Structures are given as structure tokens and as C-alpha cells.
Amino acid sequence: MSMRFTAKAVRRTTALTAVVGLALGVAGCGGGGGDDKPPASASASKGDGSAPSAQEGQSGEPLAELKGPSGLLLQITSALRDSGGFVTVTADLKNDSAKLLTIPAQLSGNETEIIRNGRSFGGATLVDSKGKKRYYVLRDTDGRPLTTTGVSSVKSGDSVPVFMQFPAPPAGTSEVSFQMPMFAPADIAISG
């Protein structure tokens, strides 16, 4: 009898562990856990870095290159729509100057809640001119922006990979304007 009870208890414990693991996985989908990586469903495939993604095309060229202050360049590498209703924009922030550059605080935006959470790319927006809507960077339940955070400077010649996650425009919208404070805007195509 104790053997059946133990086997039954093990099955229940295993089932409970699976349910808790699933619940934690679903709760973590918002990306607000403090790590600076995009959610797995929205990230580009990881490889050796030499093969271009489908959106980059065969030439490996970025979707857009935005010029910013003091030699900062933002090279947008992808804008992927996922089934969860999000668009994740990935890019490389490059220092094209001959000196160490401090990242301007304006890139975080001017919303009090975002500024309170430290440096980020929370000032970025997507503009759907046809639908006449502006999409702001998403926030988690604690008000932290779903972007790369904590980047304070970039060394001369270096690049830092960054991401920003937005609500997805309607399915029929495939082109938007990406805007970042202090950078020139650029039209980008959404894939996925």
C-alpha cells in the first residue's frame, strides 16, 4: 500500500512541477526579468554570425542605418513580428568615432516611469503613417521597458547589440518608420 501511495505522490509531484514550470515560463514571456535579451520567439537565429538572416537578405546589409550624435550609428538588422502580437527590432549600436562615446540619456525617452528604471532604448517608437498610429516600447508589469538596458558607453569602433519590443501594428502593415531620439528616422520592413 505504501508503494502505491509513493508512486501516486511521485506522479502528482511531477505533474505539479510541470504545471509550475509552465506557469513560470508563461509569466516570463513578458521579458521583464531583467535580462537584456529578446524573447526566444522573437530573436533571430543564433549561429556563427556569418550567415545573414532572411530579412537581411543575401548581401547581409542592415534594413536601415540611422545616424545619431557624435558618430553613433544604429544599424537595424531585423524587425520581426511574432504570433504573440509583438514586433522585436534588433540592431547594432556602433561607435564610428575615434573616442569613447557616452550614450545620451535622451535615448531612454522622457517618461518618468522609464527614466526611473535606468538607461534604456525606451524612447524608440514605430510609426505607422498609413494607420496613423505611433507604437511605443512595451513595458513589463514593473514599468521596465522591454529593451536592452544598462548600456552607458561604447568604445571607439565597437558595436553593441540591442533590441526593442513593440506592440505589433495590424497584420496588413508591413512598413513602419523607426524613430529614436537624436537619430534620423528610417523606414523599415516588418517580417514574420
Coordinates of C-alpha atoms in Angstrom, one line a residue:
M1 CA 0.0 0.0 0.0
S2 CA 2.8 2.4 0.8
M3 CA 4.4 1.7 -2.5
R4 CA 1.2 2.7 -4.4
F5 CA 1.0 5.9 -2.3
T6 CA 4.6 6.7 -3.1
A7 CA 4.1 6.2 -6.8
K8 CA 1.0 8.2 -6.8
A9 CA 2.7 11.0 -4.8
V10 CA 5.6 11.0 -7.3
R11 CA 3.1 11.3 -10.2
R12 CA 1.4 14.2 -8.5
T13 CA 4.6 15.9 -7.7
T14 CA 5.8 15.5 -11.2
A15 CA 2.6 16.9 -12.6
L16 CA 2.7 19.8 -10.1
T17 CA 6.3 20.6 -11.1
A18 CA 5.4 20.6 -14.8
V19 CA 2.4 23.0 -14.1
V20 CA 4.6 25.3 -12.0
G21 CA 7.3 25.3 -14.7
L22 CA 4.8 26.0 -17.4
A23 CA 3.3 28.9 -15.4
L24 CA 6.7 30.4 -14.7
G25 CA 7.6 30.1 -18.4
V26 CA 4.4 31.8 -19.4
A27 CA 4.9 34.5 -16.7
G28 CA 8.4 35.1 -18.0
C29 CA 7.2 35.6 -21.6
G30 CA 6.9 39.4 -21.0
G31 CA 10.6 39.6 -20.9
G32 CA 10.7 41.8 -17.8
G33 CA 13.0 39.5 -15.9
G34 CA 15.9 42.0 -16.1
D35 CA 17.9 40.2 -18.8
D36 CA 18.7 42.2 -21.9
K37 CA 17.9 39.6 -24.4
P38 CA 14.8 39.5 -26.6
P39 CA 12.3 36.6 -26.0
A40 CA 13.4 33.4 -27.8
S41 CA 10.3 33.5 -30.0
A42 CA 11.3 36.9 -31.4
S43 CA 15.0 36.6 -31.6
A44 CA 17.0 36.0 -34.7
S45 CA 18.5 32.6 -35.2
K46 CA 21.8 32.1 -33.4
G47 CA 24.6 30.8 -35.5
D48 CA 28.2 31.6 -36.2
G49 CA 27.2 35.1 -37.1
S50 CA 28.5 34.8 -40.7
A51 CA 25.2 33.8 -42.3
P52 CA 22.7 36.7 -42.9
S53 CA 19.2 36.4 -41.6
A54 CA 16.3 36.1 -44.1
Q55 CA 15.4 39.7 -43.5
E56 CA 19.0 41.0 -44.1
G57 CA 18.9 39.4 -47.5
Q58 CA 21.8 37.8 -49.3
S59 CA 24.0 40.9 -49.1
G60 CA 24.0 41.0 -45.3
E61 CA 23.1 44.7 -45.4
P62 CA 21.1 46.1 -42.5
L63 CA 17.5 47.1 -43.0
A64 CA 18.4 50.7 -42.1
E65 CA 21.2 52.8 -40.8
L66 CA 20.3 55.7 -38.6
K67 CA 22.9 58.4 -37.9
G68 CA 23.0 59.8 -34.4
P69 CA 25.1 62.3 -32.4
S70 CA 28.9 62.3 -32.2
G71 CA 29.4 59.3 -34.5
L72 CA 26.8 56.9 -33.1
L73 CA 25.2 54.7 -35.8
L74 CA 22.2 52.4 -35.2
Q75 CA 22.1 49.6 -37.8
I76 CA 18.8 47.9 -37.7
T77 CA 19.2 44.2 -38.6
S78 CA 15.7 42.9 -38.2
A79 CA 12.1 43.8 -37.3
L80 CA 10.3 40.5 -36.7
R81 CA 6.6 40.1 -36.0
D82 CA 5.7 37.1 -33.7
S83 CA 2.5 35.3 -33.2
G84 CA 2.1 36.9 -29.7
G85 CA 1.3 40.3 -31.2
F86 CA 4.8 41.9 -30.8
V87 CA 7.4 43.3 -33.1
T88 CA 11.0 43.0 -31.9
V89 CA 13.5 45.3 -33.6
T90 CA 17.2 44.2 -33.3
A91 CA 20.1 46.4 -34.1
D92 CA 23.7 47.1 -33.6
L93 CA 24.7 50.4 -31.9
K94 CA 28.1 51.3 -33.3
N95 CA 30.6 54.0 -32.3
D96 CA 32.0 55.3 -35.6
S97 CA 34.1 58.0 -33.8
A98 CA 37.7 57.9 -32.6
K99 CA 36.8 58.3 -28.9
L100 CA 34.7 56.6 -26.2
L101 CA 31.1 57.8 -26.5
T102 CA 28.7 58.1 -23.7
I103 CA 25.2 57.1 -24.7
P104 CA 22.8 60.1 -24.5
A105 CA 20.2 59.9 -21.7
Q106 CA 17.6 61.1 -24.3
L107 CA 17.6 57.6 -25.8
S108 CA 15.7 56.4 -22.8
G109 CA 12.8 58.7 -23.6
N110 CA 11.2 61.2 -21.3
E111 CA 8.6 59.1 -19.5
T112 CA 9.1 59.2 -15.7
E113 CA 8.5 55.5 -15.3
I114 CA 11.1 54.5 -17.9
I115 CA 13.7 57.0 -16.6
R116 CA 13.2 55.7 -13.1
N117 CA 14.4 52.3 -14.4
G118 CA 17.8 53.5 -15.7
R119 CA 19.3 53.7 -19.2
S120 CA 17.5 52.0 -21.9
F121 CA 16.3 52.5 -25.5
G122 CA 12.7 53.2 -24.3
G123 CA 12.5 56.4 -26.3
A124 CA 12.2 54.4 -29.6
T125 CA 8.9 54.3 -31.4
L126 CA 7.4 52.8 -34.5
V127 CA 5.1 55.0 -36.6
D128 CA 2.5 53.5 -39.0
S129 CA 1.8 56.5 -41.2
K130 CA -1.0 54.8 -43.1
G131 CA -2.8 53.7 -39.9
K132 CA -1.9 57.0 -38.3
K133 CA -0.6 55.3 -35.1
R134 CA 2.6 55.5 -33.0
Y135 CA 3.8 52.4 -31.1
Y136 CA 5.9 52.9 -28.0
V137 CA 8.3 50.4 -26.5
L138 CA 6.4 47.8 -24.3
R139 CA 6.8 47.7 -20.5
D140 CA 6.7 44.8 -18.1
T141 CA 4.4 44.8 -15.1
D142 CA 7.0 46.7 -13.1
G143 CA 7.2 49.5 -15.7
R144 CA 10.6 48.5 -17.1
P145 CA 10.9 48.9 -20.8
L146 CA 11.3 45.8 -22.9
T147 CA 14.6 46.9 -24.5
T148 CA 18.3 46.5 -23.9
T149 CA 19.2 48.3 -20.7
G150 CA 22.3 49.4 -18.9
V151 CA 24.4 50.5 -21.9
S152 CA 26.2 53.7 -20.8
S153 CA 29.0 54.0 -23.3
V154 CA 30.5 52.4 -26.4
K155 CA 34.2 52.3 -27.2
S156 CA 35.6 53.6 -30.4
G157 CA 35.0 51.1 -33.3
D158 CA 32.8 48.8 -31.1
S159 CA 29.3 47.7 -31.7
V160 CA 26.7 46.7 -29.0
P161 CA 23.7 44.5 -30.0
V162 CA 20.4 46.0 -28.8
F163 CA 16.7 45.2 -29.1
M164 CA 13.4 47.0 -28.5
Q165 CA 10.0 45.3 -28.4
F166 CA 6.8 47.0 -29.5
P167 CA 3.1 46.1 -29.9
A168 CA 2.6 44.8 -33.5
P169 CA 0.8 47.0 -36.0
P170 CA -2.1 45.4 -37.8
A171 CA -1.2 42.3 -39.9
G172 CA -1.6 44.3 -43.2
T173 CA 1.1 46.8 -42.1
S174 CA 4.5 45.7 -43.3
E175 CA 6.4 49.0 -43.3
V176 CA 6.8 51.5 -40.5
S177 CA 9.1 54.4 -39.6
F178 CA 11.5 53.6 -36.8
Q179 CA 12.3 56.7 -34.7
M180 CA 14.8 57.2 -31.9
P181 CA 15.5 60.5 -30.1
M182 CA 18.6 62.2 -31.6
F183 CA 18.7 59.9 -34.6
A184 CA 17.4 60.4 -38.1
P185 CA 14.2 58.3 -38.7
A186 CA 14.2 55.4 -41.2
D187 CA 11.5 53.3 -42.9
I188 CA 11.9 49.6 -42.1
A189 CA 10.0 46.5 -43.3
I190 CA 8.5 44.1 -40.7
S191 CA 8.8 40.4 -41.5
G192 CA 7.1 37.4 -40.0

